[in-house]
Short mmCIF file of C-alpha atoms in Angstrom, two decimals:
data_model
loop_
_atom_site.label_atom_id
_atom_site.label_comp_id
_atom_site.label_asym_id
_atom_site.label_seq_id
_atom_site.Cartn_x
_atom_site.Cartn_y
_atom_site.Cartn_z
CA MET A 1 8.55 -9.29 -36.49
CA ASN A 2 5.19 -7.99 -37.78
CA ALA A 3 1.85 -9.61 -37.03
CA GLY A 4 1.58 -11.46 -40.41
CA LYS A 5 5.03 -13.02 -40.18
CA LYS A 6 4.38 -13.88 -36.58
CA LYS A 7 1.15 -15.70 -37.47
CA ARG A 8 2.87 -17.65 -40.30
CA TYR A 9 5.72 -18.53 -37.99
CA LEU A 10 3.34 -19.84 -35.32
CA TYR A 11 1.33 -21.80 -37.88
CA HIS A 12 4.50 -23.41 -39.30
CA LYS A 13 5.59 -24.33 -35.82
CA LEU A 14 2.20 -25.92 -35.17
CA ALA A 15 2.32 -27.84 -38.49
CA LYS A 16 5.82 -29.14 -37.79
CA ALA A 17 4.76 -30.24 -34.35
CA VAL A 18 1.69 -32.08 -35.68
CA PHE A 19 3.58 -33.86 -38.46
CA GLY A 20 6.47 -34.64 -36.16
CA VAL A 21 4.10 -36.35 -33.78
CA ALA A 22 2.47 -38.19 -36.72
CA LEU A 23 5.85 -39.44 -38.00
CA LEU A 24 6.91 -40.58 -34.58
CA PHE A 25 3.66 -42.46 -34.14
CA SER A 26 4.03 -44.00 -37.63
CA ALA A 27 7.60 -45.18 -36.87
CA CYS A 28 6.51 -46.75 -33.60
CA THR A 29 3.60 -48.43 -35.37
CA SER A 30 5.88 -49.77 -38.16
CA LEU A 31 8.33 -51.19 -35.66
CA LEU A 32 5.53 -52.89 -33.78
CA LEU A 33 4.11 -54.27 -37.05
CA PHE A 34 7.54 -55.58 -38.13
CA ILE A 35 8.01 -57.45 -34.87
CA THR A 36 4.50 -58.85 -35.07
CA GLU A 37 4.90 -59.92 -38.70
CA PHE A 38 8.28 -61.52 -38.05
CA LYS A 39 6.81 -63.54 -35.23
CA ARG A 40 3.81 -64.56 -37.36
CA SER A 41 6.07 -65.53 -40.30
CA SER A 42 8.26 -67.64 -38.01
CA GLU A 43 5.24 -69.49 -36.67
CA LYS A 44 3.99 -70.04 -40.23
CA THR A 45 7.39 -71.37 -41.30
CA VAL A 46 7.44 -73.88 -38.44
CA LEU A 47 3.98 -75.07 -39.41
CA MET A 48 4.97 -75.49 -43.07
CA ILE A 49 8.18 -77.34 -42.17
CA ASN A 50 6.22 -79.76 -40.02
CA GLN A 51 3.90 -80.36 -42.94
CA LEU A 52 6.92 -81.07 -45.23
CA LEU A 53 8.41 -83.44 -42.67
CA ASP A 54 5.06 -85.25 -42.49
CA THR A 55 5.21 -85.65 -46.29
CA VAL A 56 8.73 -87.15 -46.49
CA GLU A 57 8.69 -88.94 -43.15
CA ASN A 58 7.98 -92.44 -44.62
CA THR A 59 10.55 -92.13 -47.41
CA ALA A 60 13.16 -90.93 -44.90
CA ALA A 61 12.30 -93.91 -42.67
CA VAL A 62 12.91 -96.38 -45.60
CA ALA A 63 16.28 -94.64 -46.33
CA ALA A 64 17.32 -94.87 -42.69
CA TYR A 65 16.17 -98.46 -42.28
CA SER A 66 17.86 -99.64 -45.49
CA ASN A 67 20.86 -97.39 -44.92
CA ASN A 68 20.37 -96.14 -48.49
CA ARG A 69 22.31 -92.87 -49.09
CA SER A 70 20.75 -92.25 -52.48
CA ILE A 71 17.20 -92.24 -51.16
CA GLY A 72 18.30 -90.14 -48.20
CA GLU A 73 19.95 -87.49 -50.37
CA ASP A 74 16.85 -87.31 -52.57
CA VAL A 75 14.73 -86.68 -49.45
CA LEU A 76 17.06 -83.91 -48.25
CA ALA A 77 17.28 -82.35 -51.71
CA GLY A 78 13.48 -82.34 -51.93
CA LEU A 79 13.28 -80.50 -48.59
CA LEU A 80 15.85 -77.86 -49.63
CA ARG A 81 13.85 -77.04 -52.73
CA ASN A 82 11.47 -75.20 -50.35
CA ASP A 83 12.59 -71.61 -49.56
CA ILE A 84 11.58 -71.97 -45.98
CA ILE A 85 14.31 -74.55 -45.16
CA HIS A 86 17.94 -73.59 -44.68
CA GLU A 87 19.41 -76.95 -43.66
CA ALA A 88 18.19 -80.62 -43.58
CA LYS A 89 19.69 -83.67 -41.79
CA LEU A 90 19.02 -87.43 -41.90
CA GLU A 91 20.52 -89.73 -39.32
CA GLY A 92 20.01 -93.52 -39.12
CA SER A 93 20.70 -96.04 -36.39
CA ALA A 94 22.65 -98.16 -38.90
CA GLY A 95 25.25 -95.38 -39.32
CA LEU A 96 23.60 -93.25 -42.03
CA ALA A 97 24.36 -89.49 -41.57
CA LEU A 98 23.43 -87.04 -44.33
CA THR A 99 23.37 -83.21 -44.29
CA GLN A 100 22.45 -80.62 -46.97
CA ALA A 101 22.29 -76.81 -46.49
CA ARG A 102 21.97 -73.54 -48.44
CA GLY A 103 24.94 -71.28 -48.95
CA THR A 104 23.35 -68.21 -47.26
CA ASN A 105 24.97 -66.80 -44.14
CA VAL A 106 22.12 -66.07 -41.75
CA PRO A 107 21.63 -66.45 -38.03
CA ARG A 108 21.01 -70.03 -37.13
CA GLN A 109 17.45 -70.90 -36.14
CA ALA A 110 16.19 -73.65 -33.86
CA GLU A 111 15.97 -77.09 -35.53
CA ILE A 112 12.66 -78.88 -36.11
CA SER A 113 13.18 -82.63 -35.84
CA ARG A 114 11.11 -85.73 -36.38
CA THR A 115 11.85 -89.23 -34.94
CA LEU A 116 11.80 -92.03 -37.57
CA TYR A 117 10.27 -95.40 -36.83
CA SER A 118 10.56 -98.77 -38.61
CA PRO A 119 8.35 -98.99 -41.71
CA PHE A 120 7.12 -102.38 -40.58
CA GLY A 121 5.15 -100.91 -37.72
CA ASP A 122 6.90 -102.58 -34.79
CA GLY A 123 7.65 -99.14 -33.18
CA GLU A 124 11.41 -99.45 -33.47
CA VAL A 125 13.30 -96.08 -33.63
CA ILE A 126 15.56 -96.21 -36.61
CA GLY A 127 16.70 -92.52 -36.97
CA ARG A 128 15.94 -88.84 -36.91
CA LEU A 129 15.01 -86.31 -39.62
CA SER A 130 15.55 -82.57 -38.82
CA ALA A 131 15.20 -79.26 -40.67
CA THR A 132 16.41 -75.72 -39.81
CA PRO A 133 14.15 -72.79 -40.92
CA GLU A 134 15.49 -70.18 -43.32
CA ALA A 135 15.73 -66.88 -41.30
CA GLN A 136 16.11 -64.78 -44.44
CA TYR A 137 12.72 -65.93 -45.62
CA ASN A 138 11.11 -64.87 -42.36
CA LEU A 139 12.85 -61.50 -42.48
CA LEU A 140 11.71 -60.83 -46.03
CA GLU A 141 8.15 -61.87 -45.23
CA ALA A 142 8.09 -59.68 -42.14
CA ARG A 143 9.67 -56.76 -44.00
CA HIS A 144 7.24 -56.88 -46.84
CA SER A 145 4.24 -57.15 -44.58
CA ALA A 146 5.55 -54.43 -42.22
CA LEU A 147 6.37 -52.12 -45.13
CA PHE A 148 2.92 -52.51 -46.58
CA SER A 149 1.29 -51.96 -43.20
CA ALA A 150 3.58 -48.99 -42.48
CA LEU A 151 2.66 -47.37 -45.76
CA ASN A 152 -1.00 -47.83 -45.04
CA SER A 153 -0.72 -46.58 -41.46
CA SER A 154 1.51 -43.65 -42.49
CA ALA A 155 -0.97 -42.62 -45.11
CA LEU A 156 -3.83 -42.86 -42.62
CA ILE A 157 -1.90 -41.04 -39.89
CA GLY A 158 -0.71 -38.34 -42.29
CA LEU A 159 -4.20 -37.84 -43.59
CA THR A 160 -5.56 -37.70 -40.06
CA ALA A 161 -2.85 -35.23 -39.04
CA LEU A 162 -3.61 -33.06 -42.05
CA ILE A 163 -7.34 -33.12 -41.25
CA VAL A 164 -6.61 -32.31 -37.58
CA LEU A 165 -4.25 -29.51 -38.61
CA LEU A 166 -6.82 -28.00 -40.95
CA MET A 167 -9.51 -28.27 -38.29
CA VAL A 168 -7.23 -26.70 -35.69
CA ARG A 169 -6.35 -23.94 -38.14
CA SER A 170 -9.98 -23.33 -39.00
CA LEU A 171 -11.61 -23.76 -35.59
CA LEU A 172 -8.84 -22.66 -33.23
CA SER A 173 -5.81 -20.99 -34.78
CA ARG A 174 -7.58 -18.45 -36.99
CA PRO A 175 -10.09 -17.37 -34.33
CA LEU A 176 -7.30 -17.10 -31.77
CA MET A 177 -5.15 -15.14 -34.23
CA LYS A 178 -8.03 -12.79 -34.87
CA VAL A 179 -8.62 -12.34 -31.15
CA SER A 180 -4.88 -11.82 -30.61
CA ASP A 181 -4.58 -9.23 -33.42
CA THR A 182 -7.61 -7.31 -32.19
CA LEU A 183 -6.43 -7.45 -28.58
CA HIS A 184 -2.95 -6.33 -29.61
CA ALA A 185 -4.40 -3.32 -31.42
CA ILE A 186 -6.44 -2.17 -28.40
CA LYS A 187 -4.59 0.40 -26.29
CA ALA A 188 -4.95 0.57 -22.53
CA GLY A 189 -7.98 2.56 -21.43
CA GLU A 190 -9.68 2.63 -24.87
CA GLN A 191 -13.34 1.71 -25.27
CA GLU A 192 -12.77 -0.70 -28.19
CA ARG A 193 -13.77 -4.30 -27.51
CA LEU A 194 -13.38 -7.73 -29.17
CA GLU A 195 -16.11 -8.68 -31.62
CA PRO A 196 -18.04 -11.95 -30.99
CA LEU A 197 -16.73 -14.89 -33.02
CA PRO A 198 -18.97 -16.16 -35.88
CA GLY A 199 -20.13 -19.76 -35.80
CA ASN A 200 -20.20 -22.20 -32.93
CA HIS A 201 -17.22 -21.41 -30.71
CA ASP A 202 -18.51 -21.95 -27.19
CA GLU A 203 -15.18 -21.95 -25.38
CA LEU A 204 -13.62 -19.22 -27.55
CA SER A 205 -16.77 -17.11 -27.34
CA GLN A 206 -16.62 -17.42 -23.57
CA LEU A 207 -12.96 -16.42 -23.71
CA VAL A 208 -13.83 -13.34 -25.79
CA GLU A 209 -16.56 -12.39 -23.31
CA ASP A 210 -14.14 -12.81 -20.42
CA ILE A 211 -11.50 -10.69 -22.19
CA ASN A 212 -14.08 -7.96 -22.89
CA GLY A 213 -15.10 -8.08 -19.23
CA LEU A 214 -11.46 -7.75 -18.23
CA LEU A 215 -10.97 -4.82 -20.63
CA GLU A 216 -14.05 -3.15 -19.13
CA THR A 217 -12.68 -3.60 -15.64
CA LEU A 218 -9.27 -2.29 -16.73
CA GLN A 219 -10.88 0.75 -18.33
CA GLU A 220 -12.72 1.53 -15.10
CA LYS A 221 -9.48 1.06 -13.17
CA PHE A 222 -7.66 3.38 -15.58
CA LYS A 223 -10.36 6.01 -15.20
CA SER A 224 -10.30 5.74 -11.41
CA GLU A 225 -6.50 5.81 -11.36
CA HIS A 226 -6.39 8.81 -13.69
CA ALA A 227 -8.92 10.69 -11.55
CA LEU A 228 -7.03 9.75 -8.40
CA ARG A 229 -3.72 10.86 -9.94
CA LYS A 230 -5.21 14.20 -10.91
CA GLU A 231 -6.63 14.60 -7.40
CA ILE A 232 -3.28 13.72 -5.84
CA GLU A 233 -1.48 16.16 -8.15
CA THR A 234 -3.95 18.89 -7.18
CA ILE A 235 -3.48 18.12 -3.48
CA GLU A 236 0.31 18.02 -3.89
CA GLN A 237 0.22 21.38 -5.66
CA GLN A 238 -1.95 22.83 -2.92
CA LEU A 239 0.35 21.45 -0.24
CA ARG A 240 3.39 22.75 -2.13
CA THR A 241 1.78 26.17 -2.38
CA ILE A 242 0.95 26.10 1.33
CA PHE A 243 4.48 24.91 2.13
CA GLU A 244 6.10 27.68 0.14
CA THR A 245 3.73 30.60 0.87
CA THR A 246 2.42 29.98 4.38
CA SER A 247 3.23 32.54 7.04
CA ALA A 248 4.51 29.77 9.32
CA GLY A 249 7.97 28.27 9.12
CA ILE A 250 7.94 24.52 8.41
CA PHE A 251 11.04 22.43 9.02
CA VAL A 252 12.41 18.92 9.58
CA LEU A 253 15.25 18.13 12.00
CA ASP A 254 17.40 15.02 12.13
CA GLU A 255 18.02 13.04 15.30
CA ALA A 256 20.87 15.39 16.30
CA GLY A 257 18.69 18.49 15.91
CA ARG A 258 20.24 19.63 12.64
CA LEU A 259 18.04 21.28 10.02
CA LYS A 260 17.31 18.87 7.13
CA THR A 261 14.72 20.78 5.13
CA ALA A 262 12.61 23.91 5.52
CA ASN A 263 10.25 26.17 3.60
CA PRO A 264 11.33 29.68 2.49
CA THR A 265 9.28 31.31 5.25
CA LEU A 266 11.37 29.80 8.05
CA SER A 267 14.27 32.21 7.64
CA LYS A 268 11.82 35.13 7.92
CA VAL A 269 10.09 33.77 11.00
CA ILE A 270 13.36 33.18 12.89
CA ALA A 271 14.67 36.60 11.79
CA LEU A 272 17.45 35.28 9.53
CA GLU A 273 16.20 36.77 6.26
CA GLN A 274 19.76 37.56 5.16
CA SER A 275 20.44 33.82 4.93
CA SER A 276 18.88 31.58 2.29
CA THR A 277 17.10 28.41 3.34
CA GLU A 278 19.81 26.29 1.71
CA ALA A 279 22.48 28.07 3.77
CA LEU A 280 20.71 27.07 6.99
CA LEU A 281 20.51 23.35 6.19
CA GLY A 282 22.77 21.08 8.23
CA ARG A 283 23.18 23.56 11.11
CA ASP A 284 22.11 23.04 14.72
CA PHE A 285 18.64 24.59 14.80
CA ALA A 286 18.68 25.32 18.55
CA ASP A 287 21.95 27.28 18.45
CA LEU A 288 21.01 28.90 15.16
CA ALA A 289 17.80 30.63 16.14
CA PHE A 290 16.95 30.69 19.83
CA ALA A 291 18.07 32.73 22.81
CA ASP A 292 17.85 29.67 25.07
CA PRO A 293 18.86 26.65 22.89
CA ASP A 294 18.32 24.21 25.76
CA ARG A 295 14.58 24.94 25.74
CA LEU A 296 14.31 23.65 22.16
CA ARG A 297 16.50 20.63 22.97
CA GLU A 298 14.19 19.87 25.89
CA LEU A 299 11.23 20.12 23.51
CA ILE A 300 12.91 17.61 21.15
CA ARG A 301 13.48 15.24 24.07
CA LEU A 302 9.82 15.52 25.14
CA ALA A 303 8.58 14.85 21.58
CA GLU A 304 10.68 11.67 21.39
CA GLU A 305 9.68 10.57 24.88
CA ARG A 306 5.93 11.20 24.62
CA LYS A 307 5.54 10.17 20.96
CA GLN A 308 3.11 13.05 20.44
CA THR A 309 3.11 16.68 19.40
CA VAL A 310 4.58 19.06 21.98
CA ALA A 311 4.57 22.86 21.95
CA ARG A 312 6.37 25.73 23.61
CA ASP A 313 6.86 29.49 23.26
CA LEU A 314 10.51 30.32 22.47
CA ARG A 315 12.37 33.61 22.33
CA LEU A 316 14.54 34.23 19.29
CA LYS A 317 18.25 34.82 19.48
CA ASN A 318 18.81 37.94 17.44
CA LEU A 319 15.73 40.00 18.35
CA ASP A 320 13.33 40.27 21.24
CA ASN A 321 10.83 38.32 19.17
CA TRP A 322 8.89 35.22 20.16
CA VAL A 323 7.71 32.20 18.19
CA HIS A 324 5.40 29.33 19.04
CA CYS A 325 6.98 25.98 18.15
CA LEU A 326 5.05 22.74 17.49
CA LEU A 327 7.24 19.63 17.27
CA SER A 328 6.49 15.93 16.72
CA LEU A 329 8.49 12.75 16.16
CA GLN A 330 8.46 11.30 12.67
CA SER A 331 9.91 7.80 12.61
CA SER A 332 9.28 4.26 11.41
CA ALA A 333 11.10 0.95 11.21
CA LEU A 334 12.24 1.74 7.64
CA THR A 335 13.29 5.37 8.01
CA GLU A 336 15.64 7.27 10.26
CA LYS A 337 14.34 9.25 13.19
CA ASN A 338 13.31 12.81 12.27
CA PHE A 339 11.43 15.63 13.95
CA GLU A 340 8.97 17.75 12.00
CA GLY A 341 7.95 21.13 13.30
CA VAL A 342 6.17 24.40 12.69
CA VAL A 343 7.05 27.84 14.07
CA TYR A 344 5.05 31.01 13.74
CA ASP A 345 5.57 34.51 15.06
CA ILE A 346 3.77 35.34 18.32
CA THR A 347 5.66 38.53 19.20
CA GLU A 348 2.50 40.64 19.17
CA ARG A 349 0.61 38.03 21.17
CA VAL A 350 3.38 37.79 23.77
CA ALA A 351 3.53 41.58 23.97
CA ALA A 352 -0.24 41.72 24.39
CA GLU A 353 -0.18 38.99 27.04
CA THR A 354 2.68 40.72 28.81
CA SER A 355 0.76 43.99 28.70
CA VAL A 356 -2.39 42.31 30.00
CA ARG A 357 -0.47 40.59 32.78
CA HIS A 358 1.26 43.85 33.64
CA GLU A 359 -2.05 45.70 33.76
CA ALA A 360 -3.58 42.94 35.85
CA ASP A 361 -0.67 42.89 38.27
CA HIS A 362 0.15 46.61 38.43
CA ASP A 363 -1.73 49.67 39.57
CA SER A 364 -2.52 51.87 36.58
CA LEU A 365 -1.84 55.11 38.51
CA THR A 366 1.39 54.38 40.36
CA GLY A 367 2.75 51.44 38.40
CA LEU A 368 3.16 49.48 41.63
CA LEU A 369 2.05 45.89 42.10
CA ARG A 370 -1.54 45.25 43.02
CA ARG A 371 -2.33 43.30 46.19
CA GLN A 372 -2.97 39.96 44.43
CA ALA A 373 0.33 40.11 42.56
CA ALA A 374 2.16 41.12 45.73
CA ASP A 375 0.52 38.28 47.65
CA ARG A 376 1.67 35.75 45.04
CA LYS A 377 5.25 36.94 45.38
CA LEU A 378 5.09 36.93 49.16
CA ILE A 379 3.64 33.41 49.30
CA SER A 380 6.33 32.25 46.90
CA LEU A 381 9.01 33.76 49.13
CA MET A 382 7.51 32.24 52.27
CA ARG A 383 7.31 28.77 50.68
CA GLY A 384 10.69 28.95 48.99
CA GLN A 385 14.01 27.72 50.35
CA ARG A 386 15.76 30.46 52.34
CA ASN A 387 18.45 30.72 54.96
CA ARG A 388 17.30 30.90 58.58
CA ASP A 389 18.56 34.50 58.83
CA ASP A 390 16.59 35.58 55.71
CA THR A 391 13.71 37.22 57.60
CA LEU A 392 10.69 38.53 55.72
CA VAL A 393 9.46 41.92 56.99
CA LEU A 394 5.93 43.03 56.12
CA CYS A 395 5.16 46.79 56.29
CA LEU A 396 1.69 48.27 55.86
CA LEU A 397 1.69 52.02 55.12
CA ASP A 398 -1.16 54.52 55.24
CA LEU A 399 -0.75 58.15 54.14
CA ASP A 400 -1.69 60.75 56.77
CA ARG A 401 -3.80 63.81 55.80
CA PHE A 402 -4.33 62.41 52.28
CA LYS A 403 -8.14 62.71 52.50
CA GLU A 404 -7.87 66.43 53.37
CA ILE A 405 -5.66 67.12 50.34
CA ASN A 406 -7.91 65.08 48.06
CA ASP A 407 -11.04 66.91 49.30
CA THR A 408 -9.42 70.38 49.23
CA HIS A 409 -7.44 70.29 46.01
CA GLY A 410 -9.33 67.64 44.01
CA HIS A 411 -8.67 64.18 42.69
CA ASP A 412 -5.88 65.24 40.33
CA ALA A 413 -3.95 66.59 43.31
CA GLY A 414 -4.65 63.35 45.19
CA ASP A 415 -3.37 61.32 42.24
CA ARG A 416 -0.23 63.45 42.11
CA VAL A 417 0.38 62.77 45.80
CA LEU A 418 -0.08 59.02 45.33
CA ILE A 419 2.33 58.92 42.36
CA GLU A 420 4.97 60.90 44.25
CA ALA A 421 4.55 58.76 47.35
CA ALA A 422 5.00 55.58 45.29
CA GLU A 423 8.23 56.91 43.76
CA ARG A 424 9.60 57.87 47.21
CA PHE A 425 8.72 54.43 48.62
CA GLN A 426 10.63 52.74 45.80
CA ASN A 427 13.63 55.03 46.31
CA CYS A 428 13.85 54.03 49.97
CA VAL A 429 14.12 50.27 49.40
CA ARG A 430 16.10 47.86 47.26
CA ALA A 431 15.05 46.53 43.87
CA SER A 432 14.67 43.06 45.42
CA ASP A 433 12.10 44.36 47.93
CA ILE A 434 8.38 44.40 47.11
CA VAL A 435 6.38 47.64 46.89
CA ALA A 436 2.62 47.48 46.21
CA ARG A 437 -0.48 49.67 46.39
CA LEU A 438 -3.27 47.94 48.29
CA GLY A 439 -5.93 50.50 47.41
CA GLY A 440 -6.72 54.15 48.12
CA ASP A 441 -3.83 55.59 50.16
CA GLU A 442 -2.72 52.22 51.57
CA PHE A 443 0.56 50.66 50.52
CA LEU A 444 2.65 47.57 51.25
CA ILE A 445 6.41 47.16 51.45
CA ALA A 446 7.99 43.75 51.97
CA LEU A 447 11.65 43.81 52.97
CA VAL A 448 13.61 40.71 52.02
CA ASN A 449 16.76 39.56 53.80
CA CYS A 450 17.11 42.45 56.25
CA ALA A 451 20.34 42.38 58.24
CA SER A 452 18.97 43.41 61.65
CA LEU A 453 16.12 45.02 63.52
CA GLU A 454 18.02 48.29 63.57
CA HIS A 455 18.28 48.11 59.79
CA ILE A 456 14.50 47.75 59.61
CA ARG A 457 14.04 50.79 61.86
CA GLN A 458 16.40 52.84 59.71
CA ILE A 459 14.50 51.99 56.55
CA ALA A 460 11.22 52.96 58.29
CA ARG A 461 12.71 56.27 59.37
CA ASP A 462 13.94 56.96 55.83
CA ILE A 463 10.44 56.29 54.46
CA VAL A 464 8.76 58.58 57.01
CA THR A 465 11.32 61.32 56.34
CA ALA A 466 11.03 61.01 52.54
CA ILE A 467 7.22 61.14 52.58
CA GLY A 468 7.30 64.15 54.92
CA ARG A 469 9.02 66.33 52.36
CA PRO A 470 6.68 68.77 50.49
CA ILE A 471 5.02 67.56 47.31
CA GLN A 472 4.78 70.16 44.54
CA LEU A 473 1.32 70.25 43.00
CA LYS A 474 1.64 73.49 41.06
CA PRO A 475 4.38 76.09 40.67
CA GLN A 476 2.93 78.03 43.58
CA LEU A 477 1.32 75.16 45.48
CA SER A 478 2.81 72.33 47.52
CA VAL A 479 1.40 70.04 50.18
CA GLU A 480 2.75 67.83 52.92
CA VAL A 481 1.61 64.39 53.99
CA GLY A 482 2.78 61.90 56.56
CA VAL A 483 2.79 58.13 56.73
CA SER A 484 1.91 55.62 59.43
CA ILE A 485 3.77 52.30 59.14
CA GLY A 486 2.92 49.03 60.84
CA ILE A 487 5.72 46.44 60.77
CA CYS A 488 5.52 42.67 61.32
CA LEU A 489 8.54 40.34 61.28
CA GLU A 490 8.20 36.72 60.14
CA GLN A 491 8.77 34.35 63.06
CA ASP A 492 10.43 30.99 62.22
CA GLY A 493 8.32 30.54 59.08
CA GLU A 494 5.29 29.43 61.11
CA GLN A 495 3.07 32.44 60.35
CA SER A 496 0.68 32.66 57.44
CA LEU A 497 0.57 35.71 55.22
CA GLU A 498 -2.87 36.60 56.53
CA THR A 499 -1.57 36.50 60.11
CA MET A 500 1.27 38.85 59.21
CA TYR A 501 -1.18 41.21 57.50
CA LYS A 502 -3.30 41.40 60.64
CA ALA A 503 -0.26 41.97 62.88
CA ALA A 504 1.12 44.74 60.66
CA ASP A 505 -2.33 46.34 60.42
CA GLN A 506 -2.63 46.28 64.21
CA ALA A 507 0.77 47.99 64.58
CA MET A 508 -0.11 50.62 61.97
CA TYR A 509 -3.29 51.67 63.75
CA GLU A 510 -1.32 51.92 67.00
CA VAL A 511 0.89 54.52 65.26
CA LYS A 512 -2.19 56.47 64.14
CA ARG A 513 -3.61 56.30 67.66
CA GLN A 514 -0.41 57.77 69.11
CA GLY A 515 -0.11 60.72 66.75
CA ARG A 516 0.70 59.39 63.24
CA ASN A 517 3.79 60.00 61.08
CA GLY A 518 5.85 57.16 62.49
CA PHE A 519 6.20 53.42 62.62
CA ALA A 520 5.47 50.63 65.01
CA ILE A 521 6.98 47.10 65.24
CA LEU A 522 5.08 44.18 66.69
CA ARG A 523 7.44 42.37 69.08
CA GLU A 524 7.59 38.61 69.48
CA ASP A 525 5.95 38.91 72.92
CA GLY A 526 2.93 40.63 71.31
CA THR A 527 3.76 44.19 72.46
CA ILE A 528 4.06 47.05 70.02
CA ALA A 529 6.98 49.47 69.94
CA VAL A 530 5.92 52.80 68.43
CA GLU A 531 8.33 55.43 67.12
CA THR A 532 6.96 58.72 65.80
CA ILE A 533 8.96 61.24 63.85
CA ALA A 534 8.43 64.97 63.82
CA ALA A 535 7.51 66.72 60.62
CA ASN A 536 11.06 68.01 60.25
CA GLY A 537 12.37 64.47 60.34
CA GLN A 538 13.92 64.63 63.86
#
């Protein structure tokens, strides 16, 4: 339905409604007028009948007194000649009873009667004269009066309704239609506004102003929303670009640790470039990528327990590569529990840290542990849980005649001696034992879980013998050094590391005092047993 037809339809509906109300009001008014006129006509009829009875009362009294039927019938006939009387009766005390009535069939009305007295004035009751009103007369009177009044009222009501309709059309409908058409033509966000209404339209003018204010507000909202949408689209595009091109792997896991979604970089970071991202979805992420899956599962448990981001370095499964994993819980009352995470490659960083730690803990010349690193291991062993028979043996070693070789043949020769001595020390002990360079030509060997004191002596002899063999410096030049070893055995776990150092140092210098190239063991009673070995190893 177009706008013109719609306006005509609405106007016709309004007109029908107005005239319908007018007709209903007119009908109600006519009914009320009919009832009122009928009542008024009835009252008028009663009054007129009483007047007629007053007129014929004396004649009727003579007829009743004289019992004269002829006079009585003349009285009744005279009454019936009036249209307002339907029936007349004359009754006398001497037996006279006369009745005359019209032939119309109408509802019977209440009788109007008059008592007849003697014409001689002595107050004697001699009869009764009664008349019944004609209902048809009252109905006709009421109908005529009501019809006339109804026509007048209908004409007035119709005229009023027409005037009201025209005023409504002129002052309300047309302005509203104009406002409606203009408002309908305005599209959301446009700058077009409603024009002010001509003439005196206070309420409608206020309505137009309010609508224009609303349109202005809506336009501002549309502008703000459009700008916000563009900003959100830009941010989403940036985030999408970051998600797809970042060097870090981004992923989401479900509650069971299965991969739900991931960016394309993830397969590269976890060294599974041969598999597409879609092929990885739905698989257990811990078993899929990591050398120790339980470490990732523990990280998931911590993220759920702490409700905050947790992090850990993890080694990959397929290569000796490392990644740093950040994981956090993502859950709400309306969504299922998920874990979102980021992994990025830290292989170079781990290698650099490992190298730095190795350089910090190991002597650059011999590759042996430095004293601080050795002390950490020893303290850890001493504090750890061991069997009662797992005795820790601390050996301090000092090379004999090293200073002479270093001064005679130079520092390169001294370095060559130190390197060779370190290799021979390592060859004389087990991989589980600790070998360290304390500085200069001083070394440390810690024997773990030695079987017996004789076993300790045998290891010391092997070390002295191995160090005593010639060390080749050049094709035509070799040198020989010796070693003095001080040995201290841990006693019931009550000694500190520093105490054992001092005891072993004391035993070592006792060896040097008694001729070098041997070993000494500090006994539990505080005495030192020294054993020297000849240069040929006997």
